[in-house]
């Protein structure tokens, strides 16, 4: 079975082709065309601009994905069995660009179309290129999803069965990285720039709060930490006056405070809910300090741990194809069951 997957929820136009065989789901191609440079001058993603770029680029990204998978457009009908597309959460106009493209393909070739939850996609980035056999005995699993729009702790009882046990009450952790980067006068997106700067910084120089680290629930809050950085920079004379050493130390302190609370609450939840595995995902899962420390903490607990390969941490379509495959299996969507109309965009889609 071959799956064509499409992702346009934010500022990446992405198309992938996956092949599901008996033991493994293999990624045949995974093309991501990033608009990051375009949005950088605005300091964040502009929804209508993102949608326009998706419409402009998607045909080309689609053709490249087929080509890299060894397929021609004329092979589409005989070689692709299922189309998966992100239907939310994300930026409405951007999502619509991908959904419309997917619906046209489904209609033209009479293929089943399945709408995928973007966050479920991030979770499934952990399953890419892994032998099916190794997925045994991972449930219940605890997912820490950390991205520019979300900070969620999600208990997963089985494929397709989710329960949110904690989430951010204000900013998402990726958003906090982006905002602190702006305060330090760095570019967009801030996450990779902060973590690079933090490598040479000392996290012990400035003490920043890890918000809600002691609260009894599993929720997170990042606006207080961002404000603490704002005041620290002000007290040091403003961002123009900061030395490179000060910037590195602030980045390191912020990164430590932001990730410590994620790890502490994830481990606490894993113990309370007696999970068999912990999975990390989302754009912020590229952060090396978070990867290292969460890996260590799960080792100490003796719990299975999984994190996506770096190429699957940011938004991509391979993860959407993987989630789509399991979703279709659960709903017994079969080949030839042409069914595209019920796939609706939902910018605020959550877990059922
Ligand atoms: O999942 P993603 O690509 O898009 C959303 O669905 O939001 O996540 C993007 C977020 C941005 O906020 C970006 O700054 C952050 O992930 N990010 C990082 C790192 N790489 C990307 N944050 C911290 N450390 C990183 N290395
Ligand atoms: Zn994402």
mmCIF file of C-alpha atoms and ligand atoms in Angstrom:
data_model
loop_
_atom_site.group_PDB
_atom_site.id
_atom_site.type_symbol
_atom_site.label_atom_id
_atom_site.label_comp_id
_atom_site.label_asym_id
_atom_site.label_seq_id
_atom_site.Cartn_x
_atom_site.Cartn_y
_atom_site.Cartn_z
ATOM 1 C CA UNK A 1 0.000 0.000 0.000
ATOM 2 C CA UNK A 2 1.328 3.466 -0.917
ATOM 3 C CA UNK A 3 0.286 6.662 0.810
ATOM 4 C CA UNK A 4 0.629 10.209 -0.506
ATOM 5 C CA UNK A 5 0.721 12.696 2.380
ATOM 6 C CA UNK A 6 0.322 16.480 2.367
ATOM 7 C CA UNK A 7 1.094 19.002 5.130
ATOM 8 C CA UNK A 8 0.486 22.781 4.911
ATOM 9 C CA UNK A 9 -0.635 23.755 8.427
ATOM 10 C CA UNK A 10 1.972 26.460 8.967
ATOM 11 C CA UNK A 11 4.935 27.658 6.906
ATOM 12 C CA UNK A 12 6.228 24.424 5.362
ATOM 13 C CA UNK A 13 4.775 23.055 2.123
ATOM 14 C CA UNK A 14 5.384 19.324 2.475
ATOM 15 C CA UNK A 15 4.552 16.212 0.468
ATOM 16 C CA UNK A 16 5.723 12.646 1.157
ATOM 17 C CA UNK A 17 5.228 9.163 -0.279
ATOM 18 C CA UNK A 18 5.210 6.189 2.110
ATOM 19 C CA UNK A 19 5.097 2.496 1.418
ATOM 20 C CA UNK A 20 3.472 0.179 3.939
ATOM 21 C CA UNK A 21 4.606 -3.427 3.755
ATOM 22 C CA UNK A 22 4.104 -6.261 6.207
ATOM 23 C CA UNK A 23 6.814 -5.319 8.686
ATOM 24 C CA UNK A 24 7.598 -1.737 8.032
ATOM 25 C CA UNK A 25 6.372 1.577 6.712
ATOM 26 C CA UNK A 26 9.105 3.073 4.607
ATOM 27 C CA UNK A 27 9.443 6.723 3.639
ATOM 28 C CA UNK A 28 10.048 6.756 -0.136
ATOM 29 C CA UNK A 29 10.236 10.538 -0.311
ATOM 30 C CA UNK A 30 9.794 13.453 2.061
ATOM 31 C CA UNK A 31 9.970 16.913 0.464
ATOM 32 C CA UNK A 32 9.725 20.015 2.644
ATOM 33 C CA UNK A 33 9.740 23.460 1.092
ATOM 34 C CA UNK A 34 10.200 26.004 3.857
ATOM 35 C CA UNK A 35 8.908 29.581 3.723
ATOM 36 C CA UNK A 36 10.909 30.509 6.785
ATOM 37 C CA UNK A 37 13.011 33.186 5.024
ATOM 38 C CA UNK A 38 9.881 34.878 3.697
ATOM 39 C CA UNK A 39 8.255 35.154 7.148
ATOM 40 C CA UNK A 40 11.497 36.028 8.965
ATOM 41 C CA UNK A 41 11.211 39.709 7.994
ATOM 42 C CA UNK A 42 7.852 39.857 9.809
ATOM 43 C CA UNK A 43 9.228 38.090 12.908
ATOM 44 C CA UNK A 44 6.612 35.301 12.633
ATOM 45 C CA UNK A 45 4.327 33.489 10.213
ATOM 46 C CA UNK A 46 1.773 35.628 8.302
ATOM 47 C CA UNK A 47 -1.212 33.290 7.611
ATOM 48 C CA UNK A 48 -2.415 34.692 4.271
ATOM 49 C CA UNK A 49 1.117 34.956 2.936
ATOM 50 C CA UNK A 50 1.720 31.332 3.982
ATOM 51 C CA UNK A 51 -1.434 30.205 2.150
ATOM 52 C CA UNK A 52 -0.442 32.063 -1.009
ATOM 53 C CA UNK A 53 3.002 30.437 -0.981
ATOM 54 C CA UNK A 54 1.508 26.961 -0.419
ATOM 55 C CA UNK A 55 -0.773 27.430 -3.453
ATOM 56 C CA UNK A 56 2.216 28.615 -5.494
ATOM 57 C CA UNK A 57 4.538 25.775 -4.456
ATOM 58 C CA UNK A 58 2.454 22.684 -3.810
ATOM 59 C CA UNK A 59 2.256 21.362 -7.373
ATOM 60 C CA UNK A 60 6.044 21.522 -7.649
ATOM 61 C CA UNK A 61 6.603 19.910 -4.234
ATOM 62 C CA UNK A 62 4.098 17.185 -5.177
ATOM 63 C CA UNK A 63 5.929 16.458 -8.461
ATOM 64 C CA UNK A 64 9.275 16.312 -6.649
ATOM 65 C CA UNK A 65 7.899 13.926 -4.014
ATOM 66 C CA UNK A 66 6.587 11.560 -6.701
ATOM 67 C CA UNK A 67 9.846 11.756 -8.642
ATOM 68 C CA UNK A 68 12.000 11.041 -5.588
ATOM 69 C CA UNK A 69 9.771 8.056 -4.794
ATOM 70 C CA UNK A 70 10.524 6.770 -8.298
ATOM 71 C CA UNK A 71 7.024 7.558 -9.626
ATOM 72 C CA UNK A 72 5.691 9.577 -12.530
ATOM 73 C CA UNK A 73 2.511 11.634 -12.376
ATOM 74 C CA UNK A 74 1.039 9.179 -14.870
ATOM 75 C CA UNK A 75 1.664 6.402 -12.277
ATOM 76 C CA UNK A 76 -0.489 8.112 -9.651
ATOM 77 C CA UNK A 77 -3.631 6.147 -10.311
ATOM 78 C CA UNK A 78 -1.995 2.719 -10.261
ATOM 79 C CA UNK A 79 0.628 3.355 -7.546
ATOM 80 C CA UNK A 80 -1.062 5.476 -4.830
ATOM 81 C CA UNK A 81 -3.725 3.859 -2.646
ATOM 82 C CA UNK A 82 -4.501 6.497 -0.017
ATOM 83 C CA UNK A 83 -4.155 10.275 0.357
ATOM 84 C CA UNK A 84 -3.584 11.767 3.820
ATOM 85 C CA UNK A 85 -3.772 15.500 4.512
ATOM 86 C CA UNK A 86 -3.444 17.653 7.631
ATOM 87 C CA UNK A 87 -6.888 19.081 8.490
ATOM 88 C CA UNK A 88 -5.892 20.917 11.702
ATOM 89 C CA UNK A 89 -4.853 22.389 14.045
ATOM 90 C CA UNK A 90 -2.980 25.181 12.296
ATOM 91 C CA UNK A 91 -3.492 28.370 10.308
ATOM 92 C CA UNK A 92 -6.868 28.233 8.550
ATOM 93 C CA UNK A 93 -5.889 29.665 5.151
ATOM 94 C CA UNK A 94 -2.699 27.569 5.084
ATOM 95 C CA UNK A 95 -4.570 24.349 5.939
ATOM 96 C CA UNK A 96 -7.146 25.042 3.216
ATOM 97 C CA UNK A 97 -4.428 25.214 0.567
ATOM 98 C CA UNK A 98 -3.318 21.618 1.306
ATOM 99 C CA UNK A 99 -6.842 20.261 1.803
ATOM 100 C CA UNK A 100 -8.061 21.716 -1.500
ATOM 101 C CA UNK A 101 -5.097 20.227 -3.345
ATOM 102 C CA UNK A 102 -5.698 16.832 -1.692
ATOM 103 C CA UNK A 103 -9.420 16.911 -2.510
ATOM 104 C CA UNK A 104 -8.746 17.637 -6.170
ATOM 105 C CA UNK A 105 -6.363 14.639 -6.320
ATOM 106 C CA UNK A 106 -8.852 12.377 -4.496
ATOM 107 C CA UNK A 107 -11.639 13.466 -6.822
ATOM 108 C CA UNK A 108 -9.564 13.181 -9.989
ATOM 109 C CA UNK A 109 -8.221 9.696 -9.219
ATOM 110 C CA UNK A 110 -11.080 8.374 -7.035
ATOM 111 C CA UNK A 111 -8.786 7.689 -4.087
ATOM 112 C CA UNK A 112 -9.734 7.547 -0.410
ATOM 113 C CA UNK A 113 -8.750 10.714 1.451
ATOM 114 C CA UNK A 114 -8.143 10.867 5.156
ATOM 115 C CA UNK A 115 -7.870 14.020 7.280
ATOM 116 C CA UNK A 116 -5.084 13.928 9.873
ATOM 117 C CA UNK A 117 -4.625 15.797 13.147
ATOM 118 C CA UNK A 118 -1.289 17.646 12.918
ATOM 119 C CA UNK A 119 -0.425 16.809 16.551
ATOM 120 C CA UNK A 120 -1.153 13.145 15.934
ATOM 121 C CA UNK A 121 1.261 13.499 13.028
ATOM 122 C CA UNK A 122 3.978 14.759 15.392
ATOM 123 C CA UNK A 123 3.365 11.766 17.686
ATOM 124 C CA UNK A 124 3.699 9.399 14.718
ATOM 125 C CA UNK A 125 7.043 10.910 13.681
ATOM 126 C CA UNK A 126 8.304 8.490 16.337
ATOM 127 C CA UNK A 127 7.090 5.496 14.347
ATOM 128 C CA UNK A 128 8.795 6.356 11.060
ATOM 129 C CA UNK A 129 11.185 3.791 9.633
ATOM 130 C CA UNK A 130 10.864 1.525 12.688
ATOM 131 C CA UNK A 131 10.166 -2.205 12.354
ATOM 132 C CA UNK A 132 6.581 -2.995 13.390
ATOM 133 C CA UNK A 133 7.818 -5.622 15.823
ATOM 134 C CA UNK A 134 9.534 -3.035 17.997
ATOM 135 C CA UNK A 135 6.241 -1.186 18.553
ATOM 136 C CA UNK A 136 4.973 -3.920 20.800
ATOM 137 C CA UNK A 137 4.358 -3.186 24.424
ATOM 138 C CA UNK A 138 4.757 0.581 24.204
ATOM 139 C CA UNK A 139 1.224 1.378 25.411
ATOM 140 C CA UNK A 140 0.212 3.154 27.505
ATOM 141 C CA UNK A 141 2.621 5.749 26.137
ATOM 142 C CA UNK A 142 3.118 9.302 27.313
ATOM 143 C CA UNK A 143 3.651 11.901 24.581
ATOM 144 C CA UNK A 144 5.353 15.205 25.183
ATOM 145 C CA UNK A 145 4.474 17.340 22.146
ATOM 146 C CA UNK A 146 6.422 20.592 22.019
ATOM 147 C CA UNK A 147 6.126 22.986 19.094
ATOM 148 C CA UNK A 148 5.586 26.611 18.134
ATOM 149 C CA UNK A 149 1.872 26.317 18.813
ATOM 150 C CA UNK A 150 1.595 23.537 21.399
ATOM 151 C CA UNK A 151 2.962 22.192 24.669
ATOM 152 C CA UNK A 152 0.987 19.060 25.506
ATOM 153 C CA UNK A 153 1.295 15.970 27.619
ATOM 154 C CA UNK A 154 -0.870 13.338 25.970
ATOM 155 C CA UNK A 155 -1.549 9.893 27.313
ATOM 156 C CA UNK A 156 -1.926 7.368 24.491
ATOM 157 C CA UNK A 157 -3.669 4.133 25.436
ATOM 158 C CA UNK A 158 -3.472 2.698 21.929
ATOM 159 C CA UNK A 159 -3.312 3.859 18.303
ATOM 160 C CA UNK A 160 -5.886 6.643 17.962
ATOM 161 C CA UNK A 161 -6.759 6.754 21.689
ATOM 162 C CA UNK A 162 -5.642 9.958 23.359
ATOM 163 C CA UNK A 163 -6.189 11.888 26.552
ATOM 164 C CA UNK A 164 -4.650 15.285 27.263
ATOM 165 C CA UNK A 165 -3.321 15.348 30.807
ATOM 166 C CA UNK A 166 -1.517 18.681 30.682
ATOM 167 C CA UNK A 167 -0.961 21.668 28.424
ATOM 168 C CA UNK A 168 0.262 25.224 28.411
ATOM 169 C CA UNK A 169 -2.001 27.826 29.972
ATOM 170 C CA UNK A 170 -0.459 30.627 27.886
ATOM 171 C CA UNK A 171 2.484 30.562 25.421
ATOM 172 C CA UNK A 172 3.745 27.356 23.832
ATOM 173 C CA UNK A 173 7.367 26.495 24.609
ATOM 174 C CA UNK A 174 8.476 27.017 20.964
ATOM 175 C CA UNK A 175 6.746 30.408 21.002
ATOM 176 C CA UNK A 176 8.725 31.282 24.166
ATOM 177 C CA UNK A 177 11.994 30.354 22.396
ATOM 178 C CA UNK A 178 10.937 32.564 19.460
ATOM 179 C CA UNK A 179 9.969 35.513 21.695
ATOM 180 C CA UNK A 180 13.148 35.332 23.805
ATOM 181 C CA UNK A 181 15.196 35.205 20.595
ATOM 182 C CA UNK A 182 13.495 38.444 19.553
ATOM 183 C CA UNK A 183 14.297 40.033 22.943
ATOM 184 C CA UNK A 184 17.950 39.114 22.389
ATOM 185 C CA UNK A 185 17.875 40.610 18.884
ATOM 186 C CA UNK A 186 18.272 37.227 17.134
ATOM 187 C CA UNK A 187 16.313 36.144 14.042
ATOM 188 C CA UNK A 188 13.281 33.894 13.441
ATOM 189 C CA UNK A 189 12.647 31.049 14.208
ATOM 190 C CA UNK A 190 14.345 31.521 17.542
ATOM 191 C CA UNK A 191 14.591 27.932 18.809
ATOM 192 C CA UNK A 192 17.606 26.803 16.780
ATOM 193 C CA UNK A 193 19.374 30.176 17.317
ATOM 194 C CA UNK A 194 18.874 30.142 21.108
ATOM 195 C CA UNK A 195 20.045 26.553 21.410
ATOM 196 C CA UNK A 196 23.177 27.291 19.314
ATOM 197 C CA UNK A 197 23.976 30.330 21.469
ATOM 198 C CA UNK A 198 23.276 28.371 24.662
ATOM 199 C CA UNK A 199 25.903 25.733 23.778
ATOM 200 C CA UNK A 200 28.673 28.142 24.812
ATOM 201 C CA UNK A 201 26.719 29.782 27.640
ATOM 202 C CA UNK A 202 26.688 29.178 31.400
ATOM 203 C CA UNK A 203 23.195 28.417 32.676
ATOM 204 C CA UNK A 204 24.254 29.171 36.267
ATOM 205 C CA UNK A 205 24.954 32.893 35.883
ATOM 206 C CA UNK A 206 21.382 34.185 35.733
ATOM 207 C CA UNK A 207 18.680 32.501 37.752
ATOM 208 C CA UNK A 208 15.425 32.366 35.822
ATOM 209 C CA UNK A 209 12.191 30.799 37.088
ATOM 210 C CA UNK A 210 10.947 27.430 35.778
ATOM 211 C CA UNK A 211 7.246 28.381 35.902
ATOM 212 C CA UNK A 212 4.788 25.980 37.535
ATOM 213 C CA UNK A 213 7.542 23.451 38.197
ATOM 214 C CA UNK A 214 6.097 22.822 41.639
ATOM 215 C CA UNK A 215 2.397 22.949 40.724
ATOM 216 C CA UNK A 216 0.558 19.700 41.327
ATOM 217 C CA UNK A 217 -1.015 19.484 37.871
ATOM 218 C CA UNK A 218 0.668 18.784 34.533
ATOM 219 C CA UNK A 219 0.102 22.201 33.002
ATOM 220 C CA UNK A 220 2.800 24.563 31.802
ATOM 221 C CA UNK A 221 3.180 28.334 31.596
ATOM 222 C CA UNK A 222 5.810 30.262 29.666
ATOM 223 C CA UNK A 223 4.729 33.894 29.708
ATOM 224 C CA UNK A 224 6.279 34.533 33.160
ATOM 225 C CA UNK A 225 9.631 33.145 32.055
ATOM 226 C CA UNK A 226 9.572 35.363 28.964
ATOM 227 C CA UNK A 227 8.796 38.407 31.154
ATOM 228 C CA UNK A 228 11.651 37.468 33.519
ATOM 229 C CA UNK A 229 14.033 37.506 30.531
ATOM 230 C CA UNK A 230 12.601 40.879 29.460
ATOM 231 C CA UNK A 231 13.328 42.391 32.912
ATOM 232 C CA UNK A 232 16.771 40.796 33.096
ATOM 233 C CA UNK A 233 17.745 42.343 29.748
ATOM 234 C CA UNK A 234 16.339 45.710 30.883
ATOM 235 C CA UNK A 235 18.342 45.524 34.139
ATOM 236 C CA UNK A 236 21.483 44.765 32.155
ATOM 237 C CA UNK A 237 20.997 48.008 30.191
ATOM 238 C CA UNK A 238 18.930 46.861 27.197
ATOM 239 C CA UNK A 239 19.654 44.431 24.352
ATOM 240 C CA UNK A 240 21.945 46.869 22.486
ATOM 241 C CA UNK A 241 24.287 46.932 25.497
ATOM 242 C CA UNK A 242 24.517 43.145 25.943
ATOM 243 C CA UNK A 243 27.881 41.529 25.349
ATOM 244 C CA UNK A 244 28.092 38.248 23.411
ATOM 245 C CA UNK A 245 28.958 36.469 26.678
ATOM 246 C CA UNK A 246 25.851 37.866 28.388
ATOM 247 C CA UNK A 247 23.652 36.794 25.451
ATOM 248 C CA UNK A 248 25.061 33.258 25.588
ATOM 249 C CA UNK A 249 24.510 33.027 29.356
ATOM 250 C CA UNK A 250 20.922 34.330 29.084
ATOM 251 C CA UNK A 251 20.178 31.853 26.274
ATOM 252 C CA UNK A 252 21.596 28.983 28.378
ATOM 253 C CA UNK A 253 19.623 29.989 31.506
ATOM 254 C CA UNK A 254 16.402 30.377 29.547
ATOM 255 C CA UNK A 255 16.865 27.050 27.755
ATOM 256 C CA UNK A 256 17.520 25.258 31.042
ATOM 257 C CA UNK A 257 14.495 26.791 32.805
ATOM 258 C CA UNK A 258 12.239 26.094 29.789
ATOM 259 C CA UNK A 259 13.272 22.442 29.405
ATOM 260 C CA UNK A 260 13.683 21.494 33.113
ATOM 261 C CA UNK A 261 9.960 21.944 33.734
ATOM 262 C CA UNK A 262 9.079 19.838 30.681
ATOM 263 C CA UNK A 263 11.256 16.979 31.879
ATOM 264 C CA UNK A 264 10.160 17.167 35.530
ATOM 265 C CA UNK A 265 6.437 17.056 34.685
ATOM 266 C CA UNK A 266 6.818 14.370 32.029
ATOM 267 C CA UNK A 267 8.627 12.072 34.450
ATOM 268 C CA UNK A 268 6.098 12.750 37.210
ATOM 269 C CA UNK A 269 3.189 11.948 34.871
ATOM 270 C CA UNK A 270 4.942 8.821 33.595
ATOM 271 C CA UNK A 271 5.163 7.556 37.173
ATOM 272 C CA UNK A 272 1.601 8.442 38.082
ATOM 273 C CA UNK A 273 0.086 6.888 34.958
ATOM 274 C CA UNK A 274 2.513 3.944 34.993
ATOM 275 C CA UNK A 275 3.306 4.244 31.298
ATOM 276 C CA UNK A 276 5.497 1.829 29.378
ATOM 277 C CA UNK A 277 7.081 4.457 27.156
ATOM 278 C CA UNK A 278 7.687 8.160 26.695
ATOM 279 C CA UNK A 279 7.715 9.770 23.254
ATOM 280 C CA UNK A 280 8.961 13.254 22.470
ATOM 281 C CA UNK A 281 7.852 15.153 19.337
ATOM 282 C CA UNK A 282 7.281 18.550 17.692
ATOM 283 C CA UNK A 283 9.647 21.249 16.447
ATOM 284 C CA UNK A 284 11.198 21.827 19.899
ATOM 285 C CA UNK A 285 12.115 18.112 20.075
ATOM 286 C CA UNK A 286 15.129 19.133 17.946
ATOM 287 C CA UNK A 287 16.536 20.824 21.064
ATOM 288 C CA UNK A 288 19.657 18.911 22.052
ATOM 289 C CA UNK A 289 19.488 19.709 25.794
ATOM 290 C CA UNK A 290 15.881 18.478 25.963
ATOM 291 C CA UNK A 291 16.762 15.320 24.003
ATOM 292 C CA UNK A 292 19.756 14.566 26.208
ATOM 293 C CA UNK A 293 18.118 15.205 29.568
ATOM 294 C CA UNK A 294 14.806 13.505 28.796
ATOM 295 C CA UNK A 295 16.682 10.485 27.495
ATOM 296 C CA UNK A 296 18.737 10.370 30.714
ATOM 297 C CA UNK A 297 15.695 10.777 32.962
ATOM 298 C CA UNK A 298 13.773 7.972 31.209
ATOM 299 C CA UNK A 299 16.848 5.732 31.442
ATOM 300 C CA UNK A 300 16.891 6.229 35.205
ATOM 301 C CA UNK A 301 13.199 5.312 35.351
ATOM 302 C CA UNK A 302 13.745 2.232 33.172
ATOM 303 C CA UNK A 303 11.031 3.336 30.727
ATOM 304 C CA UNK A 304 11.280 2.992 26.917
ATOM 305 C CA UNK A 305 12.082 6.288 25.266
ATOM 306 C CA UNK A 306 11.660 7.481 21.714
ATOM 307 C CA UNK A 307 12.470 10.741 19.972
ATOM 308 C CA UNK A 308 12.103 11.465 16.247
ATOM 309 C CA UNK A 309 15.092 11.581 13.933
ATOM 310 C CA UNK A 310 16.106 15.233 13.573
ATOM 311 C CA UNK A 311 14.763 15.390 10.000
ATOM 312 C CA UNK A 312 11.273 14.536 11.331
ATOM 313 C CA UNK A 313 11.160 16.975 14.283
ATOM 314 C CA UNK A 314 9.880 19.994 12.320
ATOM 315 C CA UNK A 315 6.719 19.977 10.224
ATOM 316 C CA UNK A 316 6.849 17.348 7.466
ATOM 317 C CA UNK A 317 4.428 15.181 5.503
ATOM 318 C CA UNK A 318 6.008 11.787 6.291
ATOM 319 C CA UNK A 319 4.609 11.983 9.841
ATOM 320 C CA UNK A 320 1.166 12.868 8.409
ATOM 321 C CA UNK A 321 1.307 9.812 6.144
ATOM 322 C CA UNK A 322 2.217 7.611 9.092
ATOM 323 C CA UNK A 323 -0.645 8.927 11.253
ATOM 324 C CA UNK A 324 -2.965 8.685 8.229
ATOM 325 C CA UNK A 325 -2.054 5.048 7.707
ATOM 326 C CA UNK A 326 -2.998 4.123 11.297
ATOM 327 C CA UNK A 327 -6.095 6.285 11.216
ATOM 328 C CA UNK A 328 -7.262 4.614 7.977
ATOM 329 C CA UNK A 329 -6.594 1.175 9.478
ATOM 330 C CA UNK A 330 -8.659 2.061 12.543
ATOM 331 C CA UNK A 331 -11.547 3.276 10.410
ATOM 332 C CA UNK A 332 -11.127 0.493 7.828
ATOM 333 C CA UNK A 333 -10.835 2.927 4.948
ATOM 334 C CA UNK A 334 -10.199 0.630 2.030
ATOM 335 C CA UNK A 335 -8.783 1.182 -1.399
ATOM 336 C CA UNK A 336 -11.511 2.206 -3.816
ATOM 337 C CA UNK A 337 -13.601 3.620 -0.995
ATOM 338 C CA UNK A 338 -13.570 7.090 -2.511
ATOM 339 C CA UNK A 339 -14.617 9.375 0.234
ATOM 340 C CA UNK A 340 -13.292 12.926 0.334
ATOM 341 C CA UNK A 341 -16.180 15.197 1.228
ATOM 342 C CA UNK A 342 -16.159 14.638 5.012
ATOM 343 C CA UNK A 343 -12.567 15.919 5.336
ATOM 344 C CA UNK A 344 -13.095 19.387 6.805
ATOM 345 C CA UNK A 345 -10.546 21.962 7.894
ATOM 346 C CA UNK A 346 -10.522 22.664 11.639
ATOM 347 C CA UNK A 347 -7.956 25.268 12.689
ATOM 348 C CA UNK A 348 -8.553 24.439 16.375
ATOM 349 C CA UNK A 349 -8.756 20.664 16.073
ATOM 350 C CA UNK A 350 -7.961 18.907 19.348
ATOM 351 C CA UNK A 351 -7.758 15.309 20.510
ATOM 352 C CA UNK A 352 -11.108 13.580 20.767
HETATM 353 O O1 LIG B 1 6.481 21.685 14.997
HETATM 354 P P1 LIG B 1 7.002 22.938 14.399
HETATM 355 O O2 LIG B 1 7.960 22.833 13.222
HETATM 356 O O3 LIG B 1 5.826 23.873 13.931
HETATM 357 C C1 LIG B 1 4.654 23.971 14.681
HETATM 358 O O4 LIG B 1 3.767 23.091 14.513
HETATM 359 O O5 LIG B 1 4.617 24.929 15.507
HETATM 360 O O6 LIG B 1 7.707 23.771 15.579
HETATM 361 C C2 LIG B 1 8.332 25.023 15.356
HETATM 362 C C3 LIG B 1 8.923 25.514 16.664
HETATM 363 C C4 LIG B 1 9.431 26.955 16.578
HETATM 364 O O7 LIG B 1 8.907 27.686 17.669
HETATM 365 C C5 LIG B 1 10.947 26.794 16.686
HETATM 366 O O8 LIG B 1 11.590 27.914 17.290
HETATM 367 C C6 LIG B 1 11.066 25.556 17.544
HETATM 368 O O9 LIG B 1 10.052 24.706 17.052
HETATM 369 N N1 LIG B 1 12.390 24.905 17.445
HETATM 370 C C7 LIG B 1 13.245 24.762 18.481
HETATM 371 C C8 LIG B 1 14.422 24.145 17.970
HETATM 372 N N2 LIG B 1 14.218 23.917 16.631
HETATM 373 C C9 LIG B 1 12.969 24.384 16.331
HETATM 374 N N3 LIG B 1 13.131 25.114 19.777
HETATM 375 C C10 LIG B 1 14.173 24.853 20.585
HETATM 376 N N4 LIG B 1 15.323 24.278 20.172
HETATM 377 C C11 LIG B 1 15.490 23.910 18.888
HETATM 378 N N5 LIG B 1 16.638 23.348 18.493
HETATM 379 ZN ZN1 LIG B 2 4.083 21.127 14.011
#
